[in-house]
mmCIF file of C-alpha atoms in Angstrom:
data_model
loop_
_atom_site.group_PDB
_atom_site.id
_atom_site.type_symbol
_atom_site.label_atom_id
_atom_site.label_comp_id
_atom_site.label_asym_id
_atom_site.label_seq_id
_atom_site.Cartn_x
_atom_site.Cartn_y
_atom_site.Cartn_z
ATOM 1 C CA MET A 198 98.417 -76.575 -94.062
ATOM 2 C CA PRO A 199 96.333 -76.596 -90.984
ATOM 3 C CA ARG A 200 94.697 -79.699 -89.853
ATOM 4 C CA ILE A 201 91.373 -78.431 -91.078
ATOM 5 C CA ALA A 202 91.542 -78.238 -94.575
ATOM 6 C CA ILE A 203 93.971 -81.754 -94.770
ATOM 7 C CA LEU A 204 90.846 -83.120 -93.608
ATOM 8 C CA GLU A 205 88.553 -81.663 -96.314
ATOM 9 C CA ASP A 206 90.986 -82.326 -98.562
ATOM 10 C CA MET A 207 91.114 -86.275 -97.467
ATOM 11 C CA ALA A 208 87.095 -86.032 -97.613
ATOM 12 C CA ARG A 209 86.288 -84.888 -100.944
ATOM 13 C CA ARG A 210 89.290 -86.949 -102.231
ATOM 14 C CA LEU A 211 87.310 -90.165 -100.715
ATOM 15 C CA PHE A 212 83.703 -88.117 -102.351
ATOM 16 C CA GLU A 213 84.911 -87.842 -105.544
ATOM 17 C CA VAL A 214 86.617 -91.504 -105.705
ATOM 18 C CA SER A 215 83.533 -93.006 -104.786
ATOM 19 C CA ALA A 216 81.005 -90.608 -107.498
ATOM 20 C CA LEU A 217 83.805 -92.048 -109.825
ATOM 21 C CA CYS A 218 83.099 -95.476 -109.117
ATOM 22 C CA ASN A 219 79.416 -95.381 -110.084
ATOM 23 C CA ASP A 220 76.861 -96.416 -111.856
ATOM 24 C CA ALA A 221 74.175 -94.429 -109.942
ATOM 25 C CA ARG A 222 72.630 -90.954 -111.662
ATOM 26 C CA PHE A 223 70.701 -88.012 -111.135
ATOM 27 C CA GLU A 224 67.955 -87.646 -113.172
ATOM 28 C CA ASP A 225 64.735 -85.465 -113.283
ATOM 29 C CA GLY A 226 65.076 -84.456 -109.709
ATOM 30 C CA ARG A 227 66.247 -88.141 -108.258
ATOM 31 C CA TYR A 228 69.045 -90.403 -107.772
ATOM 32 C CA ASP A 229 68.693 -93.412 -110.159
ATOM 33 C CA GLY A 230 70.539 -96.555 -109.265
ATOM 34 C CA SER A 231 70.954 -98.889 -106.194
ATOM 35 C CA ALA A 232 70.353 -97.530 -102.384
ATOM 36 C CA THR A 233 73.864 -97.567 -102.157
ATOM 37 C CA GLU A 234 75.140 -96.220 -105.289
ATOM 38 C CA CYS A 235 72.308 -93.795 -104.699
ATOM 39 C CA ALA A 236 73.335 -92.916 -100.976
ATOM 40 C CA LEU A 237 77.366 -93.055 -102.411
ATOM 41 C CA LEU A 238 76.298 -90.279 -105.267
ATOM 42 C CA SER A 239 74.283 -88.155 -102.947
ATOM 43 C CA GLY A 240 77.079 -88.169 -100.026
ATOM 44 C CA ALA A 241 79.061 -87.182 -102.556
ATOM 45 C CA ALA A 242 76.717 -84.208 -103.669
ATOM 46 C CA GLU A 243 75.763 -83.130 -99.892
ATOM 47 C CA ALA A 244 79.630 -83.105 -99.157
ATOM 48 C CA GLY A 245 79.641 -80.122 -101.779
ATOM 49 C CA LEU A 246 81.260 -81.881 -105.014
ATOM 50 C CA ASP A 247 79.820 -80.865 -108.607
ATOM 51 C CA ILE A 248 78.962 -83.822 -109.706
ATOM 52 C CA ALA A 249 78.140 -83.652 -113.329
ATOM 53 C CA SER A 250 82.071 -81.366 -113.096
ATOM 54 C CA LEU A 251 83.798 -84.023 -111.823
ATOM 55 C CA LEU A 252 82.296 -86.663 -114.459
ATOM 56 C CA HIS A 253 83.257 -84.794 -117.658
ATOM 57 C CA ARG A 254 86.514 -83.587 -116.211
ATOM 58 C CA TRP A 255 86.850 -87.547 -115.544
ATOM 59 C CA PRO A 256 85.164 -89.958 -118.065
ATOM 60 C CA ARG A 257 85.157 -93.325 -117.249
ATOM 61 C CA GLU A 258 86.705 -95.467 -120.081
ATOM 62 C CA GLN A 259 86.159 -99.069 -118.256
ATOM 63 C CA THR A 260 84.777 -100.715 -115.835
ATOM 64 C CA VAL A 261 84.711 -104.338 -113.559
ATOM 65 C CA LEU A 262 81.523 -104.745 -111.645
ATOM 66 C CA ARG A 263 81.311 -106.163 -108.176
ATOM 67 C CA SER A 264 79.786 -109.982 -108.878
ATOM 68 C CA GLU A 265 79.699 -112.903 -105.982
ATOM 69 C CA ARG A 266 83.564 -113.593 -105.983
ATOM 70 C CA ARG A 267 84.862 -110.634 -106.388
ATOM 71 C CA LYS A 268 82.928 -107.979 -104.446
ATOM 72 C CA ARG A 269 84.507 -104.392 -104.980
ATOM 73 C CA MET A 270 84.153 -102.346 -108.357
ATOM 74 C CA SER A 271 86.250 -100.885 -110.311
ATOM 75 C CA THR A 272 86.773 -98.061 -112.525
ATOM 76 C CA LEU A 273 89.206 -96.261 -115.209
ATOM 77 C CA HIS A 274 89.108 -92.803 -115.847
ATOM 78 C CA ARG A 275 91.554 -90.844 -117.777
ATOM 79 C CA ASN A 276 91.327 -86.745 -118.496
ATOM 80 C CA ALA A 277 92.416 -83.936 -121.079
ATOM 81 C CA ASP A 278 95.191 -84.609 -120.292
ATOM 82 C CA GLY A 279 96.453 -88.617 -120.495
ATOM 83 C CA LEU A 280 95.988 -88.696 -116.672
ATOM 84 C CA SER A 281 94.133 -91.264 -115.764
ATOM 85 C CA ARG A 282 92.790 -92.696 -111.982
ATOM 86 C CA PHE A 283 91.866 -95.852 -111.054
ATOM 87 C CA CYS A 284 88.938 -95.551 -108.834
ATOM 88 C CA VAL A 285 87.783 -98.900 -106.107
ATOM 89 C CA LYS A 286 85.310 -98.914 -103.694
ATOM 90 C CA GLY A 287 83.354 -102.411 -101.180
ATOM 91 C CA ASP A 288 84.672 -104.622 -99.201
ATOM 92 C CA PRO A 289 87.037 -102.763 -96.723
ATOM 93 C CA LEU A 290 89.230 -106.495 -96.517
ATOM 94 C CA GLU A 291 89.491 -107.103 -100.273
ATOM 95 C CA VAL A 292 90.291 -103.285 -101.264
ATOM 96 C CA LEU A 293 92.610 -102.880 -98.096
ATOM 97 C CA ALA A 294 94.232 -106.240 -99.738
ATOM 98 C CA LEU A 295 94.877 -104.164 -102.944
ATOM 99 C CA CYS A 296 96.042 -101.010 -100.705
ATOM 100 C CA THR A 297 99.709 -100.294 -100.623
ATOM 101 C CA HIS A 298 100.027 -96.833 -99.530
ATOM 102 C CA MET A 299 97.103 -93.800 -97.666
ATOM 103 C CA ARG A 300 96.180 -90.680 -97.653
ATOM 104 C CA SER A 301 96.487 -89.595 -93.419
ATOM 105 C CA GLY A 302 96.520 -86.430 -92.147
ATOM 106 C CA ALA A 303 100.155 -86.773 -92.748
ATOM 107 C CA GLY A 304 99.903 -87.236 -95.901
ATOM 108 C CA LEU A 305 100.353 -89.930 -98.627
ATOM 109 C CA GLY A 306 102.707 -92.913 -96.334
ATOM 110 C CA PRO A 307 103.696 -96.267 -96.567
ATOM 111 C CA LEU A 308 100.585 -99.121 -95.340
ATOM 112 C CA ASP A 309 102.091 -100.341 -93.307
ATOM 113 C CA GLU A 310 100.366 -103.332 -90.702
ATOM 114 C CA ASP A 311 99.656 -101.799 -87.639
ATOM 115 C CA ALA A 312 98.022 -99.116 -90.354
ATOM 116 C CA ARG A 313 95.902 -101.857 -91.429
ATOM 117 C CA ALA A 314 95.043 -103.764 -88.494
ATOM 118 C CA ARG A 315 93.851 -99.937 -86.932
ATOM 119 C CA ILE A 316 91.680 -100.129 -90.310
ATOM 120 C CA ARG A 317 90.021 -103.677 -90.004
ATOM 121 C CA ALA A 318 89.613 -102.327 -86.311
ATOM 122 C CA VAL A 319 87.635 -99.737 -87.632
ATOM 123 C CA ASN A 320 85.151 -101.420 -89.812
ATOM 124 C CA ASP A 321 84.524 -104.267 -86.838
ATOM 125 C CA ARG A 322 82.952 -101.562 -84.858
ATOM 126 C CA MET A 323 81.336 -99.727 -87.750
ATOM 127 C CA ALA A 324 80.162 -102.971 -88.930
ATOM 128 C CA GLY A 325 78.995 -103.780 -85.548
ATOM 129 C CA MET A 326 77.196 -100.783 -85.201
ATOM 130 C CA ALA A 327 74.619 -102.472 -88.462
ATOM 131 C CA LEU A 328 76.408 -100.358 -91.235
ATOM 132 C CA ARG A 329 77.142 -101.627 -94.620
ATOM 133 C CA VAL A 330 80.201 -100.796 -95.359
ATOM 134 C CA LEU A 331 82.527 -100.097 -97.936
ATOM 135 C CA GLY A 332 86.058 -99.488 -98.434
ATOM 136 C CA VAL A 333 87.643 -96.909 -100.668
ATOM 137 C CA ALA A 334 90.902 -96.606 -102.771
ATOM 138 C CA GLU A 335 92.678 -95.137 -106.260
ATOM 139 C CA GLY A 336 95.307 -95.268 -108.652
ATOM 140 C CA HIS A 337 96.959 -93.565 -111.104
ATOM 141 C CA GLY A 338 99.289 -93.845 -114.092
ATOM 142 C CA GLU A 339 98.766 -96.521 -116.750
ATOM 143 C CA GLN A 340 96.762 -99.012 -115.125
ATOM 144 C CA ASP A 341 94.173 -101.914 -116.492
ATOM 145 C CA ALA A 342 90.696 -102.266 -114.312
ATOM 146 C CA ALA A 343 91.336 -105.452 -113.838
ATOM 147 C CA ALA A 344 95.041 -104.262 -112.336
ATOM 148 C CA GLU A 345 94.044 -103.491 -109.393
ATOM 149 C CA GLN A 346 97.306 -103.099 -107.258
ATOM 150 C CA GLY A 347 99.614 -100.404 -105.679
ATOM 151 C CA LEU A 348 96.271 -98.779 -104.680
ATOM 152 C CA VAL A 349 96.063 -95.199 -102.053
ATOM 153 C CA TRP A 350 93.783 -96.175 -99.776
ATOM 154 C CA HIS A 351 91.319 -93.198 -98.839
ATOM 155 C CA GLY A 352 89.382 -94.847 -95.859
ATOM 156 C CA LEU A 353 85.458 -96.196 -95.125
ATOM 157 C CA VAL A 354 82.117 -95.162 -95.897
ATOM 158 C CA GLY A 355 78.976 -96.005 -93.714
ATOM 159 C CA LEU A 356 76.039 -96.951 -94.951
ATOM 160 C CA ALA A 357 72.775 -97.260 -92.442
ATOM 161 C CA ASN A 358 69.718 -99.115 -94.475
ATOM 162 C CA PRO A 359 66.410 -97.953 -92.972
ATOM 163 C CA LEU A 360 63.822 -99.798 -92.870
ATOM 164 C CA ARG A 361 61.197 -100.289 -96.200
ATOM 165 C CA PRO A 362 58.347 -98.320 -96.176
ATOM 166 C CA GLY A 363 55.459 -100.550 -95.190
ATOM 167 C CA VAL A 364 57.704 -103.004 -92.307
ATOM 168 C CA PRO A 365 57.020 -101.618 -89.070
ATOM 169 C CA GLU A 366 53.404 -102.142 -90.007
ATOM 170 C CA ALA A 367 54.029 -105.952 -90.949
ATOM 171 C CA ILE A 368 56.556 -106.285 -87.699
ATOM 172 C CA ARG A 369 53.801 -104.877 -85.311
ATOM 173 C CA GLN A 370 51.272 -107.392 -87.227
ATOM 174 C CA LEU A 371 53.381 -109.795 -86.277
ATOM 175 C CA HIS A 372 54.539 -108.889 -82.789
ATOM 176 C CA ARG A 373 50.215 -109.108 -82.410
ATOM 177 C CA ALA A 374 49.715 -112.282 -83.626
ATOM 178 C CA GLY A 375 52.741 -113.628 -81.106
ATOM 179 C CA ILE A 376 55.695 -113.796 -83.522
ATOM 180 C CA ARG A 377 58.838 -112.933 -82.378
ATOM 181 C CA THR A 378 61.310 -110.867 -85.250
ATOM 182 C CA VAL A 379 64.830 -110.271 -85.457
ATOM 183 C CA THR A 380 66.318 -106.938 -88.103
ATOM 184 C CA ILE A 381 69.149 -108.401 -89.136
#
């Protein structure tokens, strides 16, 4: 398979998992949900995925939501043929710890310590660029949404958080008042 086709397949899988493990919806011409989940759904649509068809082919059976102590979301999906698909997205290091394999240009292979170190380094670089970084992984076979083991690492997604409307003007007013501002 040509390298471009392999990269397109890897990106498609990452976007599919991001769209399946997602509570945002597209209704009345707009996305409804958290900013992060809307961005992931929008990215999947812009990548050319037919999200409605994907959700129809892989209906959700279970969800384990992100919480204060659990920095990831997991969903279990089953298609009409009975095949299951377990999708996880969240804190990159937490998701990475659940993975035993990864997809790369060479195909599916074991996730060794060198690969884990490279992933952690890329995560650090992305976070250093002020991106919100999520890890994306998937499992297949019979699995409960809470089991989360032996997953296949698909990659990292970096999201930029633009300033909210009105923030630039508020910052100008603070500066005029002699107050130094810092955006984190």
